[in-house]
Every structure is written in C-alpha cells, then in structure tokens.
Coordinates of C-alpha atoms in Angstrom, one line a residue:
M1 CA 82.5 140.4 104.2
S2 CA 79.3 138.3 103.9
H3 CA 81.1 134.9 103.5
K4 CA 82.7 133.7 106.8
D5 CA 86.0 132.3 105.6
G6 CA 87.2 131.1 109.1
L7 CA 90.7 132.7 108.7
I8 CA 92.4 134.2 111.8
R9 CA 93.4 137.8 111.3
A10 CA 96.3 139.6 113.0
T11 CA 98.4 142.7 112.6
P12 CA 101.8 142.5 110.9
E13 CA 103.4 143.8 114.1
S14 CA 102.1 140.9 116.1
H15 CA 103.8 138.6 113.7
K16 CA 107.1 140.4 113.8
T17 CA 106.6 141.9 110.4
D18 CA 107.3 145.6 109.9
P19 CA 104.1 147.3 108.4
A20 CA 106.4 149.8 106.7
I21 CA 107.5 147.0 104.4
I22 CA 103.8 146.3 103.4
L23 CA 103.5 150.1 102.7
T24 CA 106.6 149.9 100.6
V25 CA 105.1 147.1 98.5
L26 CA 101.9 149.0 98.0
D27 CA 103.8 152.2 97.1
E28 CA 105.8 150.3 94.5
I29 CA 102.7 148.8 93.0
E30 CA 101.3 152.3 92.5
R31 CA 104.6 153.7 91.3
A32 CA 105.1 151.0 88.7
G33 CA 101.5 151.1 87.5
I34 CA 100.8 147.4 88.2
E35 CA 97.2 146.6 87.9
M36 CA 96.5 144.7 91.2
H37 CA 93.0 143.4 92.1
S38 CA 93.8 141.8 95.5
L39 CA 96.6 140.9 97.8
L40 CA 96.5 138.6 100.8
V41 CA 99.5 137.8 103.0
W42 CA 99.2 134.9 105.5
H43 CA 102.0 134.3 108.0
D44 CA 102.4 131.6 110.6
G45 CA 98.7 131.0 111.3
A46 CA 97.1 134.4 110.6
L47 CA 96.2 136.7 107.7
I48 CA 98.3 139.8 108.4
T49 CA 97.5 141.8 105.2
E50 CA 94.3 141.9 103.2
A51 CA 94.1 144.5 100.4
Y52 CA 91.7 145.0 97.6
W53 CA 91.7 147.5 94.8
A54 CA 88.1 148.8 94.1
P55 CA 85.9 147.7 92.6
Y56 CA 87.3 144.3 93.7
G57 CA 86.6 143.1 97.2
P58 CA 86.7 140.1 99.5
D59 CA 83.3 138.8 98.3
R60 CA 84.0 139.3 94.6
L61 CA 84.7 136.1 92.6
H62 CA 87.6 136.2 90.2
M63 CA 88.3 134.1 87.1
M64 CA 91.3 131.8 87.6
H65 CA 93.3 130.5 84.8
S66 CA 96.2 128.1 85.3
V67 CA 96.1 128.3 89.1
T68 CA 93.1 125.9 88.5
K69 CA 95.7 123.1 87.7
S70 CA 96.7 122.9 91.3
F71 CA 93.1 122.4 92.4
T72 CA 92.8 119.5 89.8
S73 CA 96.0 118.0 91.3
M74 CA 94.3 117.8 94.7
A75 CA 91.5 115.7 93.1
V76 CA 94.0 113.3 91.7
G77 CA 95.8 112.9 95.0
L78 CA 92.5 112.2 96.8
A79 CA 91.5 109.6 94.2
I80 CA 94.8 107.8 94.6
E81 CA 94.3 107.9 98.4
D82 CA 90.8 106.4 97.8
G83 CA 92.3 103.6 95.8
K84 CA 90.6 104.7 92.5
L85 CA 93.8 105.6 90.7
N86 CA 97.5 104.9 90.5
L87 CA 100.3 107.1 89.1
T88 CA 101.3 104.4 86.7
D89 CA 97.8 103.9 85.2
R90 CA 97.7 104.2 81.5
V91 CA 95.7 107.1 80.1
I92 CA 94.2 105.2 77.2
D93 CA 92.7 102.6 79.6
F94 CA 90.2 105.1 80.8
F95 CA 88.9 105.8 77.3
P96 CA 88.8 102.5 75.4
E97 CA 86.2 104.0 73.0
F98 CA 89.0 106.2 71.5
E99 CA 91.7 103.5 71.3
N100 CA 91.4 103.0 67.6
S101 CA 91.8 106.7 66.7
A102 CA 94.5 107.4 69.3
A103 CA 98.1 108.3 68.2
N104 CA 100.8 105.7 68.0
G105 CA 102.7 105.3 71.2
I106 CA 99.7 106.4 73.4
E107 CA 100.0 103.2 75.4
A108 CA 103.2 104.5 77.1
M109 CA 101.4 107.6 78.5
Q110 CA 100.6 107.4 82.2
I111 CA 98.9 109.6 84.8
R112 CA 102.2 110.7 86.2
H113 CA 103.2 112.1 82.8
L114 CA 100.1 114.2 82.7
L115 CA 100.8 115.5 86.2
T116 CA 104.4 116.6 85.2
M117 CA 103.5 117.9 81.7
T118 CA 105.7 115.2 80.0
S119 CA 103.0 113.7 77.8
G120 CA 105.3 113.3 74.8
H121 CA 103.5 115.9 72.7
A122 CA 105.5 118.4 70.6
C123 CA 103.5 121.4 71.9
G124 CA 100.9 122.2 74.5
I125 CA 97.3 123.1 73.9
S126 CA 96.0 126.2 75.6
G127 CA 92.5 126.6 77.1
G128 CA 91.6 129.2 74.5
S129 CA 92.2 126.8 71.7
W130 CA 89.8 124.1 73.0
R131 CA 87.1 126.6 73.8
K132 CA 86.3 126.7 70.1
L133 CA 86.1 122.9 69.9
K134 CA 82.5 121.6 70.1
T135 CA 83.4 117.9 69.9
S136 CA 85.3 115.7 72.4
W137 CA 88.3 117.3 74.0
V138 CA 89.5 113.8 75.2
E139 CA 89.5 112.4 71.6
D140 CA 91.4 115.4 70.3
F141 CA 94.1 115.0 73.0
L142 CA 94.5 111.4 72.3
K143 CA 94.9 112.0 68.6
Q144 CA 97.9 114.4 69.1
P145 CA 101.2 112.9 67.7
I146 CA 103.5 111.4 70.3
V147 CA 106.8 113.0 69.3
Y148 CA 108.9 112.3 72.5
A149 CA 108.9 109.4 74.9
P150 CA 106.4 110.2 77.7
G151 CA 108.3 111.4 80.7
E152 CA 111.2 112.8 78.6
I153 CA 110.5 116.4 77.7
F154 CA 108.5 119.1 79.7
I155 CA 106.0 120.8 77.5
Y156 CA 103.5 123.0 79.3
D157 CA 100.0 121.8 78.3
S158 CA 96.6 122.8 79.7
A159 CA 95.2 119.7 77.9
C160 CA 97.2 117.4 80.3
S161 CA 95.3 119.0 83.2
Y162 CA 92.0 118.5 81.4
M163 CA 92.8 114.8 80.9
L164 CA 93.4 114.5 84.6
S165 CA 90.0 116.0 85.3
A166 CA 88.4 113.6 82.8
I167 CA 90.2 110.6 84.3
V168 CA 89.1 111.4 87.8
Q169 CA 85.5 111.7 86.6
R170 CA 85.7 108.4 84.8
A171 CA 87.1 106.7 87.9
L172 CA 84.7 108.2 90.4
G173 CA 81.6 108.9 88.4
R174 CA 81.4 112.5 89.4
T175 CA 83.0 115.8 88.4
V176 CA 86.2 117.1 90.0
H177 CA 84.2 120.1 91.2
D178 CA 81.7 117.9 93.0
Y179 CA 84.4 115.7 94.5
L180 CA 86.5 118.7 95.8
T181 CA 83.4 120.4 97.2
D182 CA 82.8 117.5 99.5
R183 CA 86.5 116.8 100.3
V184 CA 88.2 120.2 100.3
F185 CA 86.0 123.3 99.6
T186 CA 83.4 122.7 102.4
P187 CA 85.9 121.6 105.1
L188 CA 88.0 124.7 104.4
Q189 CA 85.0 127.0 104.4
M190 CA 85.7 128.1 100.8
S191 CA 83.1 130.1 99.0
P192 CA 79.9 128.2 98.4
D193 CA 79.7 130.0 95.1
I194 CA 82.8 128.5 93.5
R195 CA 82.2 127.7 89.8
W196 CA 84.1 125.6 87.3
D197 CA 83.7 125.6 83.5
L198 CA 82.6 122.4 81.7
S199 CA 83.7 121.0 78.4
P200 CA 81.2 119.9 75.7
E201 CA 81.4 116.4 77.2
G202 CA 80.5 117.6 80.7
V203 CA 84.0 117.5 82.2
N204 CA 85.4 120.3 84.3
S205 CA 88.1 122.1 82.3
G206 CA 90.9 121.0 84.7
G207 CA 93.6 123.4 83.6
N208 CA 91.6 126.7 83.8
G209 CA 88.1 128.0 84.2
L210 CA 87.8 128.0 88.0
I211 CA 86.0 131.0 89.5
C212 CA 86.6 131.6 93.2
L213 CA 87.6 134.2 95.9
T214 CA 91.2 135.2 96.5
S215 CA 90.8 133.8 100.1
D216 CA 90.0 130.4 98.4
L217 CA 93.2 130.6 96.5
L218 CA 95.1 131.5 99.7
K219 CA 93.7 128.4 101.4
L220 CA 95.0 126.2 98.6
G221 CA 98.5 127.3 99.6
I222 CA 97.9 127.1 103.3
L223 CA 96.6 123.6 103.0
H224 CA 99.7 122.4 101.2
L225 CA 102.1 124.4 103.5
Q226 CA 100.4 122.5 106.4
H227 CA 101.0 119.1 104.6
G228 CA 97.3 118.6 104.0
K229 CA 96.1 119.4 107.5
W230 CA 93.3 121.9 108.3
N231 CA 92.2 122.6 111.9
G232 CA 93.7 119.3 113.0
D233 CA 92.1 117.2 110.3
Q234 CA 94.0 115.5 107.5
V235 CA 92.1 116.8 104.5
L236 CA 94.8 115.9 101.9
P237 CA 97.2 113.0 102.2
E238 CA 100.5 114.3 103.6
N239 CA 102.6 112.3 101.2
W240 CA 100.6 113.7 98.2
T241 CA 101.1 117.3 99.2
K242 CA 104.9 116.8 99.6
A243 CA 105.1 115.0 96.2
A244 CA 102.8 117.5 94.4
T245 CA 104.8 120.5 95.6
G246 CA 108.2 118.8 95.4
M247 CA 110.8 119.0 92.6
Q248 CA 109.6 116.3 90.3
L249 CA 111.4 118.0 87.4
R250 CA 114.3 120.4 87.7
D251 CA 115.2 123.3 85.4
V252 CA 112.3 123.5 83.0
S253 CA 111.1 125.9 80.4
L254 CA 107.7 127.6 80.0
G255 CA 107.3 127.7 76.2
V256 CA 106.1 130.7 74.3
L257 CA 102.3 131.0 74.1
T258 CA 101.2 131.7 70.6
G259 CA 97.5 132.1 71.7
E260 CA 96.5 128.6 71.0
H261 CA 99.6 126.6 71.8
Y262 CA 102.6 126.5 74.1
L263 CA 105.7 125.9 72.1
G264 CA 108.6 123.6 72.9
P265 CA 111.6 124.5 75.1
D266 CA 113.8 125.4 72.1
E267 CA 111.3 127.4 70.0
S268 CA 111.0 131.2 69.9
V269 CA 108.6 133.6 68.2
G270 CA 110.1 137.0 67.3
D271 CA 111.5 138.5 70.6
A272 CA 109.5 136.0 72.7
A273 CA 111.7 133.2 74.1
P274 CA 111.0 130.3 76.5
E275 CA 111.2 131.3 80.2
R276 CA 113.5 129.2 82.4
R277 CA 112.0 128.2 85.8
E278 CA 113.4 126.3 88.7
G279 CA 111.3 123.2 88.3
Y280 CA 107.9 121.5 88.4
G281 CA 105.9 119.2 90.6
Y282 CA 102.5 117.8 90.1
Q283 CA 100.7 120.8 88.6
W284 CA 102.8 123.2 90.9
W285 CA 105.7 125.4 89.9
R286 CA 108.9 125.3 91.9
G287 CA 110.4 128.8 92.6
P288 CA 113.3 130.6 94.3
H289 CA 114.1 130.3 98.0
D290 CA 112.5 126.8 98.2
S291 CA 109.1 128.3 97.3
Y292 CA 106.4 126.7 95.2
A293 CA 103.5 128.4 93.4
S294 CA 100.4 128.1 91.4
T295 CA 100.2 130.8 88.8
G296 CA 97.7 131.8 86.1
L297 CA 97.6 133.9 82.9
F298 CA 96.9 137.6 83.4
G299 CA 98.1 137.6 87.0
Q300 CA 96.7 135.2 89.6
A301 CA 99.0 133.4 91.9
C302 CA 99.3 131.5 95.2
I303 CA 103.0 131.6 96.3
V304 CA 104.0 129.4 99.3
L305 CA 107.2 130.3 101.2
P306 CA 107.9 127.3 103.5
N307 CA 111.0 128.7 105.1
E308 CA 109.0 131.8 106.2
R309 CA 105.8 129.8 107.0
A310 CA 103.9 132.2 104.7
V311 CA 101.5 132.1 101.8
I312 CA 100.8 135.0 99.5
A313 CA 97.8 135.1 97.1
F314 CA 97.0 137.8 94.7
T315 CA 94.9 138.5 91.6
A316 CA 95.8 141.1 89.0
G317 CA 95.6 142.1 85.4
M318 CA 99.0 141.8 83.9
D319 CA 101.0 140.1 81.1
D320 CA 102.1 136.6 81.8
N321 CA 105.8 137.6 81.4
D322 CA 105.4 140.6 83.7
R323 CA 107.4 139.3 86.8
R324 CA 107.7 142.7 88.6
F325 CA 105.4 141.8 91.4
H326 CA 106.9 138.4 91.8
G327 CA 110.2 140.2 92.3
L328 CA 108.6 142.4 95.0
I329 CA 107.4 139.3 96.8
H330 CA 110.7 137.5 96.8
D331 CA 113.1 140.4 97.2
V332 CA 111.2 142.9 99.4
L333 CA 108.3 141.2 101.3
R334 CA 109.7 137.7 101.9
P335 CA 112.8 138.8 103.8
A336 CA 110.7 141.0 106.1
L337 CA 108.2 138.3 107.2
G338 CA 108.7 137.5 110.9
T339 CA 112.1 139.1 111.1
C340 CA 111.3 142.4 112.8
D341 CA 112.9 142.6 116.2
K342 CA 111.0 145.6 117.4
P343 CA 109.1 144.6 120.6
D344 CA 105.3 144.9 120.7
L345 CA 104.6 148.2 122.5
P346 CA 102.3 146.9 125.3
D347 CA 104.7 144.1 126.1
R348 CA 107.6 146.6 126.1
I349 CA 105.7 148.9 128.5
N350 CA 104.9 146.0 130.9
M351 CA 108.6 145.2 131.1
L352 CA 109.7 148.6 132.2
E353 CA 111.6 148.5 135.5
L354 CA 114.4 150.5 137.1
C355 CA 117.5 148.7 138.2
P356 CA 118.9 149.1 141.8
P357 CA 121.5 151.9 142.4
P358 CA 125.1 151.1 142.9
R359 CA 125.7 149.6 146.3
E360 CA 128.4 152.1 147.2
K361 CA 125.7 154.8 147.1
L362 CA 123.5 153.1 149.8
G363 CA 125.5 154.1 152.9
A364 CA 122.6 156.0 154.4
C365 CA 119.8 153.4 154.7
P366 CA 117.3 152.5 157.4
G367 CA 119.7 149.9 158.8
K368 CA 120.7 152.2 161.6
L369 CA 117.0 152.1 162.6
G370 CA 116.9 148.3 162.7
W371 CA 116.1 147.8 159.0
N372 CA 118.1 145.5 156.7
L373 CA 118.3 146.2 152.9
H374 CA 117.1 143.3 150.7
S375 CA 118.5 143.9 147.2
R376 CA 116.2 143.2 144.2
T377 CA 117.1 141.3 141.1
Q378 CA 118.2 143.4 138.1
R379 CA 116.5 142.5 134.8
S380 CA 118.8 141.4 132.0
G381 CA 119.3 143.8 129.3
H382 CA 119.4 146.9 131.6
H383 CA 122.6 148.6 132.8
C384 CA 123.2 150.9 135.8
P385 CA 126.0 153.5 135.9
S386 CA 128.7 152.5 138.4
S387 CA 129.8 156.0 139.2
G388 CA 128.5 159.5 139.9
T389 CA 125.9 160.7 142.3
I390 CA 123.1 161.6 140.0
W391 CA 120.7 158.7 139.4
S392 CA 117.0 158.3 139.2
R393 CA 114.6 156.9 141.8
Y394 CA 114.9 153.2 142.7
C395 CA 112.3 151.1 144.5
L396 CA 113.9 149.2 147.4
C397 CA 112.6 146.9 150.2
F398 CA 113.7 146.8 153.8
R399 CA 112.9 144.3 156.5
R400 CA 113.0 144.9 160.3
P401 CA 114.5 141.7 161.8
S402 CA 112.6 142.0 165.1
R403 CA 109.2 142.2 163.6
G404 CA 109.6 140.6 160.1
A405 CA 107.8 143.6 158.7
S406 CA 108.8 145.1 155.4
Y407 CA 108.1 148.3 153.5
S408 CA 108.6 149.7 150.1
G409 CA 110.5 152.9 150.0
R410 CA 112.1 155.3 147.5
V411 CA 115.7 156.2 147.6
R412 CA 116.6 159.3 145.6
A413 CA 119.9 160.9 144.9
Q414 CA 120.1 163.9 142.8
G415 CA 123.6 165.2 143.4
R416 CA 123.0 165.1 147.2
K417 CA 124.6 162.9 149.9
H418 CA 121.3 162.0 151.7
H419 CA 118.3 159.7 151.0
D420 CA 114.6 160.2 151.7
H421 CA 112.6 157.3 152.9
D422 CA 108.8 156.9 153.0
R423 CA 107.8 154.2 155.5
R424 CA 104.1 154.9 155.1
T425 CA 103.3 152.1 152.6
P426 CA 103.8 148.5 153.7
A427 CA 104.7 146.1 150.9
P428 CA 106.1 142.6 150.5
C429 CA 109.8 142.3 150.1
L430 CA 110.8 142.0 146.4

C-alpha cells in the first residue's frame, strides 16, 4: 500500500488464533452472499488479518455513515479537556441568534443530551433528510418540538451529532475535521486524504459523511481500547474514552428508519420494528460480551472486544438490519481470538529433547572404567516408559573423577542387554 499506516502486522498463529477460523469466516461470507468490501482484525498489538474484496483495497477511501458519530465524539472530548466545553453547557447558549425561533423547552437541552441521543425530540432526523435543506441545519434542529424532557427518552438522531460538530466549531473557531487532523489523524498516521462533508453553513456533518480508509476506522477502535494512548502518548483523555464507550444508557431501541427520520421506540412501520440493543455511550453503541461499536448504514463498523484485546473493522454493502456478519464476529471469530493452544512450530522444534532411560536399565555403564554417570534433568511434559527393554537413544554424560573430564555418549538398547559408548566426542556435563 502507498500510505504507511504504522500498524504492526503478524500472523494469526503468532497470536494464538487458529487461521482455520479466519477461513471459516471467509467461507461463510461467500456461502451467505454477504457483500463485504474489507475486513481487518487486530489482536493484542498487531493486525493479524487484512482482507479486501476487489476492487476495494487498502488505499481505497470508503464513505462512512454513522461510524462518523464516534469521530465527532472524540472532538467533543478533546474540547472538554481543553477547557472549551462542559457536558452541562446549554445548547442554545452557543447559538443566541436563533433563541427567538427555538422551540419551547430548548433551554433544558445540554451537550450531554446530544451525546446520548436524548434531546427530547419525538423522532430523529437522518442525514439524507438534511441533505435537501439549503438553509441553516442548526436553526432547523432548534425549531424541532421538545416532546420529552431532555435526558428522558433515547431517540436515535443524526442531527444531535451535527449539533455537536457545530458546537465544537463555535467554541474553537475551526471545523471538527481540522481539529481532529491535528490532534488525532496525524498522530495516528491516518490517511492524509480523509474528507468530511460540509453543511450549507460550513460545518462538518457530524453524524455521517466522513470518507476514510478501513485502517483509519480500525485505529479509532484501537485508540479507545488503549484508553486514548497511542505509541505511549495520551492522544485522548483516558477518562473520556471510558465515558464515551461506557454504558451511559442501558437497554435502548434503534427506531425504524423511514428514509428521512428515525421513529420512536414504540413505533413500527409495516413489518419493521425497533431494534433492541444493549445500550449507548457517547456516540458509541454497547454490544454483547462487554463490547462496544461504531456502526454505519449499509455496513461499516468498528467493533471493540475489550475482553479479547481485539478490534475488528469492516466495510460492506448490506441492509442496516442485516446482522449476519455481526453474528459471525461474536459467535465464531471472537471465541477463537488468542485461545489456540497449538504451539508455534519453530518453538516446538527447539524444545524437542529425549528424556533419560529408566535407571534400572543402566547397569552396563562406563563406571567400571572409572566413569560416573551424571543424570540429566527430564523436561516437564515428557514421560519415559518404566518397563521393557526397547527404548530410543538417550544422550548421557559421564565424568572420570581422576581427571574431571567428561564426554557425551549415546546409550542404545533395542531389545539387547548391552550398551554402546562413543568416547570420541568431549562435551560438558549436562
């Protein structure tokens, strides 16, 4: 690849992961007809699987949808660390020019409510809806009726993420893209070609519209798994990464997407019903097995498995409710990561050693010639037969007391009552 991403690469075997499991996952993808574009598996410090389906490749940028939200969350955390924002800051205070036209109750909405998708709106606005709007997206958001008390009901809403982007820009005087380029993208050697859509008012779209490499998406997860550290540097505040990926809300529902809106937790359309999920953090989903994830429409995801010290990033072309590949990750791949007990072949070969023969079989030894047998230590895990006269060759060492000399000899017994000794090769006593 032309872009040097700085990631360490290793084989699955070197990380105690059976490559047969990786092949099983790839076979199931093909059998099920899942349209995959890329798959990266990182485990305990190294990238152990990197797969691309042509024409996609490591240098090909990919449109990201809602995984963009987790990038925006980083900018909020950094701005709070820099003293520019607080979780309890009121949203309307950043946009006083729209105070007169804002909905009743807007004064209760805070930054923390945007982060947790609990703005108080009855439904969420999708990115596709606002793409048609040529006027201020901020003004349109602030006009939406406040139906619930902010913080009360989870309603998935890409507009909340856009407002976070707009607030960071108001507080810092620069776009989220520029801010993250200096603070995160460059230190992590992410692609220099990362792009991010802008709204009519010049604000990065926040909830979607990021274009990056799959390796960039992978690094998002690695950075949070490592509590904000990268190559020894604290890139993100540790307390922020824990809060952002933690269980801020438990047992939430992803509402039905109508095309322009995400409906509420109790609303259905035809056969489509809300999808129950484990929980939500600050623009991160909580998942099974203590995992957390950033996911996007049509199949992009960064799934972090803290218990397995692993991150899996992929891009694809699939329906949002198609969870087959997520099932493969959690049910097939996850249990196999770092659990294979098969020894590495070179290490296994280097450990090969024969154990000494039973002592009762050593009656004929060079002791009669003034040599004393020095027994050698048996390696743990090996077992010698305690009876019978047929055994393989064993390396022994003998020392002549008068001279202090030693030699290495071979004692062989193959159904015979005698031993052969080769005194020609001096060697230190084992």
